[in-house]
Coordinates of C-alpha atoms in Angstrom, one line a residue:
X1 CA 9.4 -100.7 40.4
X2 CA 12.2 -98.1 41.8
X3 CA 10.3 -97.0 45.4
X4 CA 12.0 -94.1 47.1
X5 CA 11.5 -94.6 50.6
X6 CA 9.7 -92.0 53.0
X7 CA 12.7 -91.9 55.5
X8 CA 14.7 -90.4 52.9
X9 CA 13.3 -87.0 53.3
X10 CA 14.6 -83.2 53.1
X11 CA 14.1 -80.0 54.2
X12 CA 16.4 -78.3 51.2
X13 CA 16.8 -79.0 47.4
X14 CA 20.7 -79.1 47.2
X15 CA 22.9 -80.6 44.7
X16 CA 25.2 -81.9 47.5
X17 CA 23.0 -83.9 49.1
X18 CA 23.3 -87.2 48.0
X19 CA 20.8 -89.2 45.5
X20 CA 18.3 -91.3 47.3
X21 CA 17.9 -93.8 44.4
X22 CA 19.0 -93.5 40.0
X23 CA 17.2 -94.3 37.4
X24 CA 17.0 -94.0 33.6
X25 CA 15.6 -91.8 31.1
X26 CA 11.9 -93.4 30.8
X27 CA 11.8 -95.3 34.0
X28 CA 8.8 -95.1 36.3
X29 CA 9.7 -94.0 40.0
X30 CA 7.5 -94.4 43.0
X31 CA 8.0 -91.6 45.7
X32 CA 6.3 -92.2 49.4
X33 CA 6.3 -88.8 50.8
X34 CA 5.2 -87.7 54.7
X35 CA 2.6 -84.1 54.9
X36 CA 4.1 -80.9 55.4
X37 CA 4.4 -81.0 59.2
X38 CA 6.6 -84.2 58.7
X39 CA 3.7 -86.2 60.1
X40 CA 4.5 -84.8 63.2
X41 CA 0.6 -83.7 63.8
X42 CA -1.3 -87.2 65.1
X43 CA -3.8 -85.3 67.4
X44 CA -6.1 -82.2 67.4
X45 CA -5.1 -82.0 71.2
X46 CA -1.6 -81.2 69.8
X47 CA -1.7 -78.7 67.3
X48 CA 2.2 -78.0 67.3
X49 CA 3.2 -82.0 67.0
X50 CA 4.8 -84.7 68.6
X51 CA 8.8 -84.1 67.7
X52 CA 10.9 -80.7 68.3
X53 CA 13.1 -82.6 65.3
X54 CA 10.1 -82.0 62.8
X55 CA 11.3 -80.8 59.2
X56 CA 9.1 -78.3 57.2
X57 CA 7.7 -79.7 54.0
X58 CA 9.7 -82.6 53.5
X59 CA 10.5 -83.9 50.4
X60 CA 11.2 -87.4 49.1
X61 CA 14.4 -88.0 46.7
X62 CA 15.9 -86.8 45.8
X63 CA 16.0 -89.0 42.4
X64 CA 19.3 -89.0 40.3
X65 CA 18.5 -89.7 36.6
X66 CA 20.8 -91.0 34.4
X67 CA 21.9 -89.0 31.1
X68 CA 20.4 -85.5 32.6
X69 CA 22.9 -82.5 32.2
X70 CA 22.3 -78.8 32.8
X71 CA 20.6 -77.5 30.6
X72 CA 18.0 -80.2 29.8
X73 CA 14.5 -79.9 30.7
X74 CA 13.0 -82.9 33.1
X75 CA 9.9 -84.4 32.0
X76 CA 7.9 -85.6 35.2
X77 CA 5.0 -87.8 33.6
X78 CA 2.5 -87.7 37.5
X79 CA 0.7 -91.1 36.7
X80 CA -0.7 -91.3 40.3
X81 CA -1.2 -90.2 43.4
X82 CA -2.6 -91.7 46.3
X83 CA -3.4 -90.3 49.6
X84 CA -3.3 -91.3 53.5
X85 CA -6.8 -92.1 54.9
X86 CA -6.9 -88.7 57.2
X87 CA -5.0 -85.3 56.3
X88 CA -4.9 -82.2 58.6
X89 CA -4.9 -78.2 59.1
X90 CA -3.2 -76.4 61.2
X91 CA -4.0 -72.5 62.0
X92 CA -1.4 -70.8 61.2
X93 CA -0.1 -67.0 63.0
X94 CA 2.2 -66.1 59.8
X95 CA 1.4 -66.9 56.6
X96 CA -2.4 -66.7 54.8
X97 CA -5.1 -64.4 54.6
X98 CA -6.2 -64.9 58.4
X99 CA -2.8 -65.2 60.1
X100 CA -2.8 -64.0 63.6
X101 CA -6.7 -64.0 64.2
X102 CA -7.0 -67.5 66.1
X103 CA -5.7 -66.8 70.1
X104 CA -4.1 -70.3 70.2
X105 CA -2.7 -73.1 67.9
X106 CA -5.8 -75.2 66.3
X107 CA -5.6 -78.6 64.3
X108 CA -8.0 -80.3 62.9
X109 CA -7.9 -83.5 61.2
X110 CA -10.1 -85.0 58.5
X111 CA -10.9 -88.1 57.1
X112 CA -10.5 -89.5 53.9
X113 CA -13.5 -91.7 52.9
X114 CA -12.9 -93.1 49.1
X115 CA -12.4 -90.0 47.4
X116 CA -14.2 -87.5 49.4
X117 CA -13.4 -85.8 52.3
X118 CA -15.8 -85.3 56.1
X119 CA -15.6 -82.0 56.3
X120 CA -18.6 -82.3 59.0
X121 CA -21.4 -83.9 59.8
X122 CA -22.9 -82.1 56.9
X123 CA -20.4 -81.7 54.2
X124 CA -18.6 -84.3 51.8
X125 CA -15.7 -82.3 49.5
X126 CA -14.6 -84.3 46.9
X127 CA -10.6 -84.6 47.0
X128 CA -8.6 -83.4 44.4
X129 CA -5.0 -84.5 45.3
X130 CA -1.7 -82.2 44.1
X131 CA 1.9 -82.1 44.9
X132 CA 2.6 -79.1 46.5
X133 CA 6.4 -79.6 46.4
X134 CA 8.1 -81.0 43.0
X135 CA 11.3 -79.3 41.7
X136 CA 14.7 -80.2 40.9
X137 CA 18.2 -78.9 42.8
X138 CA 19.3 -75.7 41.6
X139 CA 23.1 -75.5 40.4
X140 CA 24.0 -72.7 43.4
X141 CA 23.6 -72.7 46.7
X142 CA 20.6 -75.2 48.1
X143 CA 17.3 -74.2 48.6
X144 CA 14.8 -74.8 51.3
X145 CA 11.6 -76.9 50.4
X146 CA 9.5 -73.9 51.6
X147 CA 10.4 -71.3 48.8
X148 CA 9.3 -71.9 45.4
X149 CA 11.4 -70.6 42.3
X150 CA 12.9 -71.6 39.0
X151 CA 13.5 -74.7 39.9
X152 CA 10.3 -75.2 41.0
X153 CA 9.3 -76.3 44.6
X154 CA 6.9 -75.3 47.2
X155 CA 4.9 -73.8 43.9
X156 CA 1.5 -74.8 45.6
X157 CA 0.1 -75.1 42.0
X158 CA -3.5 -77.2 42.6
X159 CA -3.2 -78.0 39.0
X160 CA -0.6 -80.3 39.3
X161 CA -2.1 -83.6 40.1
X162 CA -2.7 -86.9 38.1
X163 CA -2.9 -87.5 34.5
X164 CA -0.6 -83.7 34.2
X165 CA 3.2 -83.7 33.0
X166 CA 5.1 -80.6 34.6
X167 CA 8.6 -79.8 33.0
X168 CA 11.4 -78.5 35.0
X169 CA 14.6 -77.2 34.4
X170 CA 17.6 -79.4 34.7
X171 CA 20.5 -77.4 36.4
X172 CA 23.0 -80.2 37.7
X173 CA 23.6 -83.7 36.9
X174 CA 21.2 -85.8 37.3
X175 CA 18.8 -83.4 37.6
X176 CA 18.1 -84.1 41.4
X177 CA 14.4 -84.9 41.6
X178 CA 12.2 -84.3 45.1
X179 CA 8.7 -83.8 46.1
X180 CA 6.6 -84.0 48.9
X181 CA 3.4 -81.7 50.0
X182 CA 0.8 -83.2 48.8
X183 CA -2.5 -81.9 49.8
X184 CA -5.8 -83.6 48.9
X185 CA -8.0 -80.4 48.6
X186 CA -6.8 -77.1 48.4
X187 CA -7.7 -74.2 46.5
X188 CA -6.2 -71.4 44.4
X189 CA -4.4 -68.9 46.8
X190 CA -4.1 -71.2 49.9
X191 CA -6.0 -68.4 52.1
X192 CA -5.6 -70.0 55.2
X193 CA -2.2 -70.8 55.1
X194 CA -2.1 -75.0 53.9
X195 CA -4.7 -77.1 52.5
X196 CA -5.5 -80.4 53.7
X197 CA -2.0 -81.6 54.3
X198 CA -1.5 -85.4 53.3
X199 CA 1.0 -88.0 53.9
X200 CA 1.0 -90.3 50.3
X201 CA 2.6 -92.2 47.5
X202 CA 3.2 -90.7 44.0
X203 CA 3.9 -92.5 40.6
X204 CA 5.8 -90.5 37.8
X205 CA 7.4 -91.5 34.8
X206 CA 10.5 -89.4 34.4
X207 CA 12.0 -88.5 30.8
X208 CA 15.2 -86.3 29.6
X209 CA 14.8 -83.6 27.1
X210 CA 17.5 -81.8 24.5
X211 CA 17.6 -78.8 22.8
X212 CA 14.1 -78.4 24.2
X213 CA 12.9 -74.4 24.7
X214 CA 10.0 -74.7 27.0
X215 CA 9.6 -72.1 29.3
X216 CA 10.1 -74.0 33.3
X217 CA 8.3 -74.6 35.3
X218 CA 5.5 -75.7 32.8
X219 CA 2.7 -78.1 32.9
X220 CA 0.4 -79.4 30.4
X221 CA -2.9 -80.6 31.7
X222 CA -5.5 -82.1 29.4
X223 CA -7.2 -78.8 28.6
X224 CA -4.4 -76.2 28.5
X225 CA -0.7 -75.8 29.0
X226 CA 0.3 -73.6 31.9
X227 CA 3.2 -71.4 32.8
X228 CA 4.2 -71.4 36.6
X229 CA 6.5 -68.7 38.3
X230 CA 7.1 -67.5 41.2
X231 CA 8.7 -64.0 42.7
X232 CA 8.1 -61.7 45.7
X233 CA 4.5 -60.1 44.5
X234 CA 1.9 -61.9 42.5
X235 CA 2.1 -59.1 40.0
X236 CA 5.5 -59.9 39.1
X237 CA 4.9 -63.5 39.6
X238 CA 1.9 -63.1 37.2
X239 CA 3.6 -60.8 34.6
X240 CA 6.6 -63.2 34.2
X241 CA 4.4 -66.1 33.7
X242 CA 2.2 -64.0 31.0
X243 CA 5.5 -63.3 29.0
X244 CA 6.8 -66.2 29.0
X245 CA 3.4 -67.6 27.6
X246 CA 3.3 -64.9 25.2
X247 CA 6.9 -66.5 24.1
X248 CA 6.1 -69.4 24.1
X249 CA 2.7 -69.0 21.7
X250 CA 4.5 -67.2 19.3
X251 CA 7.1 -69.4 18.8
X252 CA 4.9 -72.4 18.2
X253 CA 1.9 -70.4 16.4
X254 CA 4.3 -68.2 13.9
X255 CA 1.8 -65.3 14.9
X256 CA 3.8 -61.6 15.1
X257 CA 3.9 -60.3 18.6
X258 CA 1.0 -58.0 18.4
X259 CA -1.5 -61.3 17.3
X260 CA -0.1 -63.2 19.7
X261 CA -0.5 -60.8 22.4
X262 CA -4.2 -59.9 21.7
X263 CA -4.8 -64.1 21.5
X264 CA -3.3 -64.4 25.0
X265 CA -5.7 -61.6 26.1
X266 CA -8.6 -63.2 24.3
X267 CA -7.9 -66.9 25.2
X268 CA -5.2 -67.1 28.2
X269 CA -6.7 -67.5 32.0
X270 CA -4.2 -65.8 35.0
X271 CA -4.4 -67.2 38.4
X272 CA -2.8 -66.8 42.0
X273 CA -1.2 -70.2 43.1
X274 CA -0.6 -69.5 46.5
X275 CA 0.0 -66.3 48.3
X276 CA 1.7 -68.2 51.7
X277 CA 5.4 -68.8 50.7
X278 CA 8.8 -66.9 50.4
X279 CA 7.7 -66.1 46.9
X280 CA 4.5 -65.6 45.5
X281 CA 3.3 -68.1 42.6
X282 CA 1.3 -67.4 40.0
X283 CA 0.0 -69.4 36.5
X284 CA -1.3 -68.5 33.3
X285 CA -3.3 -71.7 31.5
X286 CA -3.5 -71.2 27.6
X287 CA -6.0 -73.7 25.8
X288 CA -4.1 -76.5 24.1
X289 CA -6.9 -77.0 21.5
X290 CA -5.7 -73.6 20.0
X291 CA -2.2 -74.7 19.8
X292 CA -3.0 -77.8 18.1
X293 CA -4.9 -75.8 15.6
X294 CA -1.9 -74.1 14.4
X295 CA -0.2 -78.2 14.4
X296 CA 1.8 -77.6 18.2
X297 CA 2.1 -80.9 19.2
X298 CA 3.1 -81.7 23.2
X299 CA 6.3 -83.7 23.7

């Protein structure tokens, strides 16, 4: 099976920077990836890392795949993903909910026993691994793995994680695939600034689309399908995301605006990714047993 390596890592998504590995339309890919601080973190007595030469939230790739033009939407199939045996947290004095309030830098690392995590000598937290970077290179100027956008990136969504398929938009050829990021707990918002940062491996079949008019970055989980957006306030993160859905439900239901508007009020869930980037991101989950009702089928 195709292995991208985790030495070939990246602090930008850039269509000039050369392709890591190709593959075809349909082929499974494996990507190793390093945490966010480049697994420069080894020790809570060294909260800032080992190496000046450290990237922020690398990402593995990226992956060219054959027969994918701009234009197309990516189809990224996440079969797996498994995780390091300990992760880490860092405080943080910019970013999250709590930024500035710690006196000092502060790691702490965690264990990872099975699937459950030590928080302390009282508390097991089951993990729940995601990618926290995943997004293909945009057709302008390269962006940096931190910011999330269109093309998708540093979205932070904790929905995407095994068993989901996430579609992005294809702006150059080959698509130029890359994640990284992965965390193996983290919840909606990312408060403190990062979850559970966690070197890994992840499995993902990868798949070409034409003609195809879904709205990217979107991801269909087992229960819903989910718009994913990103923009300098949650509001307009949120409101672009809720459109889009809208769009998208009434193109696939028939409904007239107005019914498909008061079903997305009725039916649709809103909720902050992560508040810590560039850009803000935001989702809005829709139930896929509705769609399927009116005979939507996923592709």
């Amino acid at each position: 099976m195709l292995t991208i390596s985790r030495d070939k890592v990246y602090d930008r998504l850039d269509k000039n920077i050369p392709p890591s590995a190709i593959c075809e339309s349909g082929e499974t890919v494996i990507f190793e990836t390093r945490d966010c601080y480049d697994d420069s973190v080894t020790s809570e007595e060294r909260p800032l890392g080992d190496r000046e030469d450290a990237l922020g939230n690398p990402a593995t790739g990226p992956l060219y795949i054959n027969g994918a033009d701009a234009g197309d939407v990516l189809k990224v199939e996440i079969l797996d993903i498994s995780l390091h045996s300990r992760g880490v947290m860092c405080a943080s004095f910019s970013w999250g909910i709590f930024a500035g309030r710690l006196p000092e830098a502060k790691a702490v690392m965690y264990e990872i026993e099975g699937d459950k995590i030590r928080f302390d000598d009282t508390l097991l937290l089951d993990c729940c691994p995601m990618i926290g970077v995943i997004g293909t290179a945009p057709a302008g100027e390269g962006i940096a793995t931190s910011v999330p956008d269109v093309h998708g990136g540093n979205m932070d969504c904790r929905k995407i994680g095994a068993g989901t398929v996430l579609y992005l938009p294809v702006a150059v050829p080959g698509a130029l695939l890359s994640m990284g990021d992965l965390h193996a707990l983290m919840g909606d918002g990312e408060v403190f600034g990062c979850g559970l940062e966690i070197a890994g491996t992840v499995t993902v079949r990868v798949s070409v689309l034409k003609e195809n008019p879904i709205p990217t970055p979107f991801l269909i989980t087992q229960d819903a399908v989910i718009t994913i957006q990103s923009a300098a306030t949650v509001f307009e993160a949120g409101k672009t995301a809720a459109r889009l859905m809208e769009e998208f439900v009434r193109r696939v239901t028939g409904l007239e605006e107005v019914k498909s508007e008061m079903l997305m009020s009725l039916v649709s869930h809103m909720s902050v990714c992560q508040i810590v980037n560039p850009l803000m991101t935001a989702r809005v989950e829709f139930p896929r047993n509705i769609l399927e009702q009116y005979g939507w089928r996923a592709e």
